[in-house]
Amino acid sequence: MERAKIFWIMTGLQHFNNAIITKKKIINSDLCLINFEVENWHKHVPGQYSEICLTAENGYQAIRPYSIASSPDEKSVTFLIERINNGEVSNFLYDISTEGDNFQVSNPIGKRFILQNKKIPIFVASGSGIAPFISMSKYLANKNKRFYMYHWSKNFSGLVIYEENKSYINSLYFPNITRNKPPNWTGGDSRINSKTFNNLDLNNQYEFYVCGSDFFVENALDIISNLGKKFDIYTERFGSF
Ligand SMILES: Cc1cc2nc3c(=O)[nH]c(=O)nc-3n(C[C@H](O)[C@H](O)[C@H](O)COP(=O)(O)OP(=O)(O)OC[C@H]3O[C@@H](n4cnc5c(N)ncnc54)[C@H](O)[C@@H]3O)c2cc1C
């Protein structure tokens, strides 16, 4: 009873809005992009997340946070969902949800992992950890601002915005495929390691943004802090996978 009360107070604080799926794109067997039209949407800052709330017919609700993958200039709000084995919400969103379905989406949340854009941004992502950087990179590309993007994926489709990143003239893009490389792949194929950032001029001022699994974020933090200079580092962890 007490638990239910706390839950309702929390959802009340999050300002959930009615949202309808306007488009769903399956990327591969793990990932999909879902666009929502959200009532009374508050423009977000790139890097923020929202909570998606599923409500069953019997009133049962499940709520999970997802990074906002659209840029603040876009009309619809996009999320990149990774289907987690036996995951309650991600499985529903990936397998069952369809265009026209109604959900509740919270107003944008978070002040910690947002684009500062005071120094040169460097995005470091693994897997679906690319989600907040889709938003940040679109935003910066529109403003002709320079940024670096390092992304590790198991396969080519998991790079999600490969073509866009190649087309951004102000982006220095370093995609890595660790398992199923397409023929003639010219990008990287090793995991993040102590040589990954050898191409950076360490005399520049950088702000690092790292996003992915706990394991990936820890690993990246170790490597960045051993570069021998003090950088601003912002991290977002999606969970232990
Ligand atoms: C700030 C923030 C932003 C996030 N943004 C995104 C995003 O943009 N895209 C996205 O796909 N996910 C994102 N996540 C993760 C997301 O919130 C859920 O944790 C994830 O979708 C799993 O929820 P589920 O209901 O499917 O699994 P659950 O039913 O909660 O869990 C099922 C099983 O999977 C394990 N598990 C839980 N979370 C994960 C995980 N992330 N990876 C692997 N195993 C897990 C659990 O321990 C459990 O054993 C974000 C998390 C945070 C904290």
mmCIF file of C-alpha atoms and ligand atoms in Angstrom:
data_model
loop_
_atom_site.group_PDB
_atom_site.id
_atom_site.type_symbol
_atom_site.label_atom_id
_atom_site.label_comp_id
_atom_site.label_asym_id
_atom_site.label_seq_id
_atom_site.Cartn_x
_atom_site.Cartn_y
_atom_site.Cartn_z
ATOM 1 C CA MET A 1 0.000 0.000 0.000
ATOM 2 C CA GLU A 2 2.764 2.388 1.066
ATOM 3 C CA ARG A 3 4.712 1.348 -2.050
ATOM 4 C CA ALA A 4 1.754 2.153 -4.306
ATOM 5 C CA LYS A 5 1.410 5.562 -2.675
ATOM 6 C CA ILE A 6 5.077 6.392 -3.271
ATOM 7 C CA PHE A 7 4.764 5.227 -6.873
ATOM 8 C CA TRP A 8 1.835 7.542 -7.569
ATOM 9 C CA ILE A 9 3.625 10.485 -5.964
ATOM 10 C CA MET A 10 6.648 9.793 -8.185
ATOM 11 C CA THR A 11 4.635 9.547 -11.399
ATOM 12 C CA GLY A 12 2.801 12.716 -10.388
ATOM 13 C CA LEU A 13 6.111 14.550 -10.087
ATOM 14 C CA GLN A 14 7.357 13.393 -13.459
ATOM 15 C CA HIS A 15 4.604 15.179 -15.419
ATOM 16 C CA PHE A 16 3.651 12.397 -17.794
ATOM 17 C CA ASN A 17 2.074 13.419 -21.086
ATOM 18 C CA ASN A 18 -0.100 11.465 -23.488
ATOM 19 C CA ALA A 19 1.949 10.234 -26.410
ATOM 20 C CA ILE A 20 1.142 8.368 -29.593
ATOM 21 C CA ILE A 21 3.525 6.360 -31.763
ATOM 22 C CA THR A 22 3.736 8.021 -35.176
ATOM 23 C CA LYS A 23 6.512 5.873 -36.650
ATOM 24 C CA LYS A 24 8.414 2.736 -35.740
ATOM 25 C CA LYS A 25 11.522 1.533 -37.577
ATOM 26 C CA ILE A 26 13.084 -1.850 -36.852
ATOM 27 C CA ILE A 27 16.842 -1.467 -37.339
ATOM 28 C CA ASN A 28 17.941 -5.038 -36.613
ATOM 29 C CA SER A 29 17.144 -7.900 -34.218
ATOM 30 C CA ASP A 30 18.172 -5.769 -31.199
ATOM 31 C CA LEU A 31 17.277 -2.179 -32.010
ATOM 32 C CA CYS A 32 14.354 -0.065 -33.131
ATOM 33 C CA LEU A 33 13.658 3.646 -33.415
ATOM 34 C CA ILE A 34 10.262 4.856 -32.212
ATOM 35 C CA ASN A 35 8.864 8.332 -32.898
ATOM 36 C CA PHE A 36 6.199 9.738 -30.612
ATOM 37 C CA GLU A 37 3.991 12.737 -30.879
ATOM 38 C CA VAL A 38 3.871 13.950 -27.271
ATOM 39 C CA GLU A 39 1.165 16.315 -26.023
ATOM 40 C CA ASN A 40 2.497 19.509 -24.404
ATOM 41 C CA TRP A 41 6.100 18.465 -25.064
ATOM 42 C CA HIS A 42 8.658 20.657 -23.314
ATOM 43 C CA LYS A 43 11.608 21.245 -25.639
ATOM 44 C CA HIS A 44 14.535 19.175 -24.352
ATOM 45 C CA VAL A 45 18.247 19.862 -24.062
ATOM 46 C CA PRO A 46 20.316 17.312 -26.029
ATOM 47 C CA GLY A 47 21.378 14.568 -23.615
ATOM 48 C CA GLN A 48 18.209 14.521 -21.516
ATOM 49 C CA TYR A 49 16.016 11.443 -21.145
ATOM 50 C CA SER A 50 12.321 10.806 -20.616
ATOM 51 C CA GLU A 51 10.485 8.033 -18.853
ATOM 52 C CA ILE A 52 8.139 5.885 -20.912
ATOM 53 C CA CYS A 53 5.179 4.491 -18.988
ATOM 54 C CA LEU A 54 3.285 1.389 -20.127
ATOM 55 C CA THR A 55 -0.126 0.799 -18.583
ATOM 56 C CA ALA A 56 -1.792 -2.628 -18.811
ATOM 57 C CA GLU A 57 -5.573 -3.053 -18.990
ATOM 58 C CA ASN A 58 -5.616 -4.064 -15.304
ATOM 59 C CA GLY A 59 -3.869 -0.804 -14.363
ATOM 60 C CA TYR A 60 -0.405 -2.320 -13.870
ATOM 61 C CA GLN A 61 2.278 0.162 -14.911
ATOM 62 C CA ALA A 62 5.928 -0.212 -15.852
ATOM 63 C CA ILE A 63 8.191 2.808 -16.260
ATOM 64 C CA ARG A 64 11.730 2.978 -17.706
ATOM 65 C CA PRO A 65 14.025 5.877 -18.681
ATOM 66 C CA TYR A 66 15.103 6.294 -22.321
ATOM 67 C CA SER A 67 17.454 8.909 -23.765
ATOM 68 C CA ILE A 68 15.872 11.300 -26.224
ATOM 69 C CA ALA A 69 17.400 10.610 -29.630
ATOM 70 C CA SER A 70 15.737 13.409 -31.603
ATOM 71 C CA SER A 71 17.126 16.909 -31.808
ATOM 72 C CA PRO A 72 15.206 19.727 -30.064
ATOM 73 C CA ASP A 73 14.331 21.159 -33.506
ATOM 74 C CA GLU A 74 12.330 18.091 -34.546
ATOM 75 C CA LYS A 75 8.584 17.889 -34.128
ATOM 76 C CA SER A 76 8.438 14.283 -32.992
ATOM 77 C CA VAL A 77 10.289 12.769 -30.060
ATOM 78 C CA THR A 78 12.434 9.760 -30.943
ATOM 79 C CA PHE A 79 13.799 6.955 -28.769
ATOM 80 C CA LEU A 80 16.283 4.248 -29.720
ATOM 81 C CA ILE A 81 15.187 1.071 -27.960
ATOM 82 C CA GLU A 82 17.434 -1.942 -27.446
ATOM 83 C CA ARG A 83 15.557 -5.198 -26.941
ATOM 84 C CA ILE A 84 16.943 -6.754 -23.757
ATOM 85 C CA ASN A 85 16.466 -10.522 -23.227
ATOM 86 C CA ASN A 86 13.312 -10.949 -21.122
ATOM 87 C CA GLY A 87 13.147 -7.186 -20.596
ATOM 88 C CA GLU A 88 9.616 -6.122 -19.733
ATOM 89 C CA VAL A 89 9.419 -2.670 -21.310
ATOM 90 C CA SER A 90 12.013 -2.994 -24.079
ATOM 91 C CA ASN A 91 10.375 -6.240 -25.311
ATOM 92 C CA PHE A 92 6.954 -4.630 -25.385
ATOM 93 C CA LEU A 93 8.247 -1.594 -27.258
ATOM 94 C CA TYR A 94 10.297 -3.664 -29.725
ATOM 95 C CA ASP A 95 7.959 -6.639 -30.302
ATOM 96 C CA ILE A 96 4.415 -5.452 -29.718
ATOM 97 C CA SER A 97 4.031 -1.692 -29.931
ATOM 98 C CA THR A 98 2.828 -0.286 -33.205
ATOM 99 C CA GLU A 99 1.968 3.001 -34.885
ATOM 100 C CA GLY A 100 -1.107 4.601 -33.316
ATOM 101 C CA ASP A 101 -0.503 3.048 -29.854
ATOM 102 C CA ASN A 102 -0.888 5.343 -26.855
ATOM 103 C CA PHE A 103 1.658 5.636 -24.056
ATOM 104 C CA GLN A 104 2.704 8.161 -21.482
ATOM 105 C CA VAL A 105 6.017 9.954 -21.845
ATOM 106 C CA SER A 106 7.441 12.188 -19.122
ATOM 107 C CA ASN A 107 8.767 15.669 -19.678
ATOM 108 C CA PRO A 108 12.535 15.707 -20.341
ATOM 109 C CA ILE A 109 14.626 14.842 -17.268
ATOM 110 C CA GLY A 110 18.246 15.421 -16.268
ATOM 111 C CA LYS A 111 20.708 18.270 -15.827
ATOM 112 C CA ARG A 112 23.860 16.199 -15.422
ATOM 113 C CA PHE A 113 24.355 14.590 -18.849
ATOM 114 C CA ILE A 114 23.480 17.467 -21.148
ATOM 115 C CA LEU A 115 25.449 19.050 -23.944
ATOM 116 C CA GLN A 116 27.651 21.818 -22.466
ATOM 117 C CA ASN A 117 29.281 22.794 -25.740
ATOM 118 C CA LYS A 118 31.954 24.925 -24.047
ATOM 119 C CA LYS A 119 34.882 22.860 -25.323
ATOM 120 C CA ILE A 120 35.153 20.439 -28.261
ATOM 121 C CA PRO A 121 32.630 17.636 -27.569
ATOM 122 C CA ILE A 122 33.779 14.021 -27.863
ATOM 123 C CA PHE A 123 31.044 11.359 -27.876
ATOM 124 C CA VAL A 124 32.017 7.850 -26.819
ATOM 125 C CA ALA A 125 29.279 5.208 -27.120
ATOM 126 C CA SER A 126 28.731 1.485 -27.207
ATOM 127 C CA GLY A 127 25.602 -0.120 -28.669
ATOM 128 C CA SER A 128 22.370 1.728 -27.869
ATOM 129 C CA GLY A 129 24.491 4.216 -25.886
ATOM 130 C CA ILE A 130 24.528 6.142 -29.167
ATOM 131 C CA ALA A 131 20.953 7.352 -28.395
ATOM 132 C CA PRO A 132 21.741 10.684 -26.650
ATOM 133 C CA PHE A 133 24.500 11.360 -29.196
ATOM 134 C CA ILE A 134 22.029 11.121 -32.077
ATOM 135 C CA SER A 135 20.316 14.121 -30.509
ATOM 136 C CA MET A 136 23.551 15.957 -29.666
ATOM 137 C CA SER A 137 25.184 15.360 -33.065
ATOM 138 C CA LYS A 138 22.120 16.499 -35.047
ATOM 139 C CA TYR A 139 21.975 19.623 -32.917
ATOM 140 C CA LEU A 140 25.680 20.412 -33.416
ATOM 141 C CA ALA A 141 25.622 19.565 -37.135
ATOM 142 C CA ASN A 142 22.774 22.054 -37.641
ATOM 143 C CA LYS A 143 24.908 24.714 -35.979
ATOM 144 C CA ASN A 144 28.039 23.740 -37.940
ATOM 145 C CA LYS A 145 29.842 22.992 -34.671
ATOM 146 C CA ARG A 146 32.739 20.566 -34.550
ATOM 147 C CA PHE A 147 32.539 17.278 -32.608
ATOM 148 C CA TYR A 148 34.122 13.827 -32.413
ATOM 149 C CA MET A 149 32.101 10.616 -32.370
ATOM 150 C CA TYR A 150 33.484 7.193 -31.356
ATOM 151 C CA HIS A 151 30.972 4.338 -31.514
ATOM 152 C CA TRP A 152 31.301 0.583 -30.992
ATOM 153 C CA SER A 153 28.681 -1.758 -32.393
ATOM 154 C CA LYS A 154 28.431 -5.527 -32.966
ATOM 155 C CA ASN A 155 27.332 -4.978 -36.569
ATOM 156 C CA PHE A 156 26.918 -2.308 -39.231
ATOM 157 C CA SER A 157 23.195 -1.660 -38.749
ATOM 158 C CA GLY A 158 23.845 -1.055 -35.034
ATOM 159 C CA LEU A 159 25.801 2.078 -35.977
ATOM 160 C CA VAL A 160 22.295 3.510 -36.612
ATOM 161 C CA ILE A 161 23.389 6.898 -38.002
ATOM 162 C CA TYR A 162 26.450 5.879 -40.023
ATOM 163 C CA GLU A 163 25.384 7.751 -43.178
ATOM 164 C CA GLU A 164 24.386 10.901 -41.268
ATOM 165 C CA ASN A 165 27.659 10.946 -39.373
ATOM 166 C CA LYS A 166 29.657 10.523 -42.576
ATOM 167 C CA SER A 167 27.767 13.445 -44.105
ATOM 168 C CA TYR A 168 28.322 15.894 -41.225
ATOM 169 C CA ILE A 169 31.232 18.019 -42.383
ATOM 170 C CA ASN A 170 32.147 19.131 -38.870
ATOM 171 C CA SER A 171 32.218 15.650 -37.418
ATOM 172 C CA LEU A 172 35.252 13.457 -36.942
ATOM 173 C CA TYR A 173 33.660 10.021 -36.928
ATOM 174 C CA PHE A 174 35.298 6.791 -35.716
ATOM 175 C CA PRO A 175 32.877 3.854 -36.050
ATOM 176 C CA ASN A 176 33.956 0.405 -34.836
ATOM 177 C CA ILE A 177 32.359 -2.974 -35.602
ATOM 178 C CA THR A 178 33.415 -5.707 -33.215
ATOM 179 C CA ARG A 179 31.663 -8.800 -34.686
ATOM 180 C CA ASN A 180 30.000 -8.857 -38.123
ATOM 181 C CA LYS A 181 32.021 -6.511 -40.302
ATOM 182 C CA PRO A 182 30.699 -5.937 -43.817
ATOM 183 C CA PRO A 183 33.133 -6.715 -46.665
ATOM 184 C CA ASN A 184 35.460 -3.762 -47.383
ATOM 185 C CA TRP A 185 34.829 -2.241 -43.941
ATOM 186 C CA THR A 186 37.354 0.563 -43.449
ATOM 187 C CA GLY A 187 36.425 1.594 -39.901
ATOM 188 C CA GLY A 188 37.787 0.155 -36.673
ATOM 189 C CA ASP A 189 37.262 -3.420 -35.463
ATOM 190 C CA SER A 190 38.861 -3.550 -32.014
ATOM 191 C CA ARG A 191 37.274 -2.742 -28.686
ATOM 192 C CA ILE A 192 37.970 0.536 -26.889
ATOM 193 C CA ASN A 193 41.588 0.460 -25.696
ATOM 194 C CA SER A 194 44.515 2.661 -24.624
ATOM 195 C CA LYS A 195 45.264 3.587 -28.287
ATOM 196 C CA THR A 196 41.690 4.628 -29.178
ATOM 197 C CA PHE A 197 42.250 8.329 -28.556
ATOM 198 C CA ASN A 198 45.773 8.527 -30.029
ATOM 199 C CA ASN A 199 44.414 10.684 -32.866
ATOM 200 C CA LEU A 200 43.404 13.509 -30.503
ATOM 201 C CA ASP A 201 45.565 16.592 -30.073
ATOM 202 C CA LEU A 202 45.759 16.592 -26.271
ATOM 203 C CA ASN A 203 46.621 20.295 -26.238
ATOM 204 C CA ASN A 204 42.993 21.039 -27.185
ATOM 205 C CA GLN A 205 40.215 21.518 -24.643
ATOM 206 C CA TYR A 206 37.732 18.638 -24.835
ATOM 207 C CA GLU A 207 34.536 17.641 -23.039
ATOM 208 C CA PHE A 208 34.009 13.855 -23.089
ATOM 209 C CA TYR A 209 30.549 12.272 -23.032
ATOM 210 C CA VAL A 210 30.452 8.512 -22.439
ATOM 211 C CA CYS A 211 27.304 6.394 -22.712
ATOM 212 C CA GLY A 212 26.571 2.658 -22.694
ATOM 213 C CA SER A 213 26.634 -0.284 -20.307
ATOM 214 C CA ASP A 214 28.189 0.056 -16.844
ATOM 215 C CA PHE A 215 31.079 -2.083 -18.033
ATOM 216 C CA PHE A 216 31.741 0.048 -21.117
ATOM 217 C CA VAL A 217 31.511 3.330 -19.188
ATOM 218 C CA GLU A 218 33.963 2.112 -16.517
ATOM 219 C CA ASN A 219 36.382 0.926 -19.166
ATOM 220 C CA ALA A 220 36.176 4.206 -21.121
ATOM 221 C CA LEU A 221 36.616 6.254 -17.932
ATOM 222 C CA ASP A 222 39.813 4.343 -17.105
ATOM 223 C CA ILE A 223 41.191 4.985 -20.570
ATOM 224 C CA ILE A 224 40.248 8.684 -20.686
ATOM 225 C CA SER A 225 41.631 9.383 -17.223
ATOM 226 C CA ASN A 226 44.930 7.777 -18.254
ATOM 227 C CA LEU A 227 45.386 10.159 -21.211
ATOM 228 C CA GLY A 228 47.550 12.353 -19.016
ATOM 229 C CA LYS A 229 45.384 15.503 -19.092
ATOM 230 C CA LYS A 230 42.393 16.568 -17.026
ATOM 231 C CA PHE A 231 39.214 16.666 -19.143
ATOM 232 C CA ASP A 232 35.565 17.324 -18.359
ATOM 233 C CA ILE A 233 33.877 13.902 -18.442
ATOM 234 C CA TYR A 234 30.102 13.251 -18.381
ATOM 235 C CA THR A 235 28.698 9.726 -18.179
ATOM 236 C CA GLU A 236 25.333 8.020 -18.671
ATOM 237 C CA ARG A 237 24.900 4.342 -17.760
ATOM 238 C CA PHE A 238 22.084 2.271 -19.236
ATOM 239 C CA GLY A 239 22.547 -0.795 -17.016
ATOM 240 C CA SER A 240 24.750 -3.832 -16.607
ATOM 241 C CA PHE A 241 24.891 -5.618 -19.936
HETATM 242 C C1 LIG B 1 19.203 7.481 -17.910
HETATM 243 C C2 LIG B 1 18.949 6.215 -18.704
HETATM 244 C C3 LIG B 1 18.741 6.297 -20.069
HETATM 245 C C4 LIG B 1 18.506 5.125 -20.796
HETATM 246 N N1 LIG B 1 18.345 5.226 -22.149
HETATM 247 C C5 LIG B 1 18.144 4.118 -22.881
HETATM 248 C C6 LIG B 1 18.004 4.206 -24.311
HETATM 249 O O1 LIG B 1 18.088 5.278 -24.923
HETATM 250 N N2 LIG B 1 17.784 3.057 -24.992
HETATM 251 C C7 LIG B 1 17.696 1.829 -24.355
HETATM 252 O O2 LIG B 1 17.474 0.820 -25.030
HETATM 253 N N3 LIG B 1 17.842 1.731 -23.009
HETATM 254 C C8 LIG B 1 18.037 2.834 -22.261
HETATM 255 N N4 LIG B 1 18.150 2.729 -20.896
HETATM 256 C C9 LIG B 1 17.895 1.424 -20.262
HETATM 257 C C10 LIG B 1 16.376 1.279 -20.025
HETATM 258 O O3 LIG B 1 15.942 2.229 -19.082
HETATM 259 C C11 LIG B 1 15.961 -0.099 -19.479
HETATM 260 O O4 LIG B 1 16.758 -0.403 -18.362
HETATM 261 C C12 LIG B 1 16.100 -1.201 -20.502
HETATM 262 O O5 LIG B 1 15.291 -0.936 -21.634
HETATM 263 C C13 LIG B 1 15.661 -2.548 -19.874
HETATM 264 O O6 LIG B 1 14.328 -2.418 -19.411
HETATM 265 P P1 LIG B 1 13.351 -3.664 -19.536
HETATM 266 O O7 LIG B 1 12.071 -3.301 -18.874
HETATM 267 O O8 LIG B 1 13.274 -4.148 -20.938
HETATM 268 O O9 LIG B 1 14.109 -4.786 -18.707
HETATM 269 P P2 LIG B 1 13.729 -5.242 -17.198
HETATM 270 O O10 LIG B 1 12.477 -6.025 -17.232
HETATM 271 O O11 LIG B 1 13.832 -4.063 -16.309
HETATM 272 O O12 LIG B 1 14.955 -6.187 -16.885
HETATM 273 C C14 LIG B 1 15.047 -7.518 -17.447
HETATM 274 C C15 LIG B 1 16.402 -8.087 -17.192
HETATM 275 O O13 LIG B 1 17.390 -7.347 -17.923
HETATM 276 C C16 LIG B 1 18.351 -6.763 -17.027
HETATM 277 N N5 LIG B 1 18.540 -5.398 -17.495
HETATM 278 C C17 LIG B 1 17.925 -4.267 -17.064
HETATM 279 N N6 LIG B 1 18.334 -3.204 -17.777
HETATM 280 C C18 LIG B 1 19.190 -3.682 -18.663
HETATM 281 C C19 LIG B 1 19.944 -3.085 -19.689
HETATM 282 N N7 LIG B 1 19.914 -1.764 -19.964
HETATM 283 N N8 LIG B 1 20.683 -3.908 -20.420
HETATM 284 C C20 LIG B 1 20.733 -5.233 -20.185
HETATM 285 N N9 LIG B 1 20.079 -5.857 -19.232
HETATM 286 C C21 LIG B 1 19.326 -5.086 -18.479
HETATM 287 C C22 LIG B 1 17.714 -6.791 -15.653
HETATM 288 O O14 LIG B 1 18.724 -6.916 -14.685
HETATM 289 C C23 LIG B 1 16.825 -7.997 -15.738
HETATM 290 O O15 LIG B 1 17.545 -9.162 -15.457
HETATM 291 C C24 LIG B 1 18.434 3.865 -20.146
HETATM 292 C C25 LIG B 1 18.649 3.796 -18.766
HETATM 293 C C26 LIG B 1 18.914 4.941 -18.059
HETATM 294 C C27 LIG B 1 19.160 4.831 -16.570
#
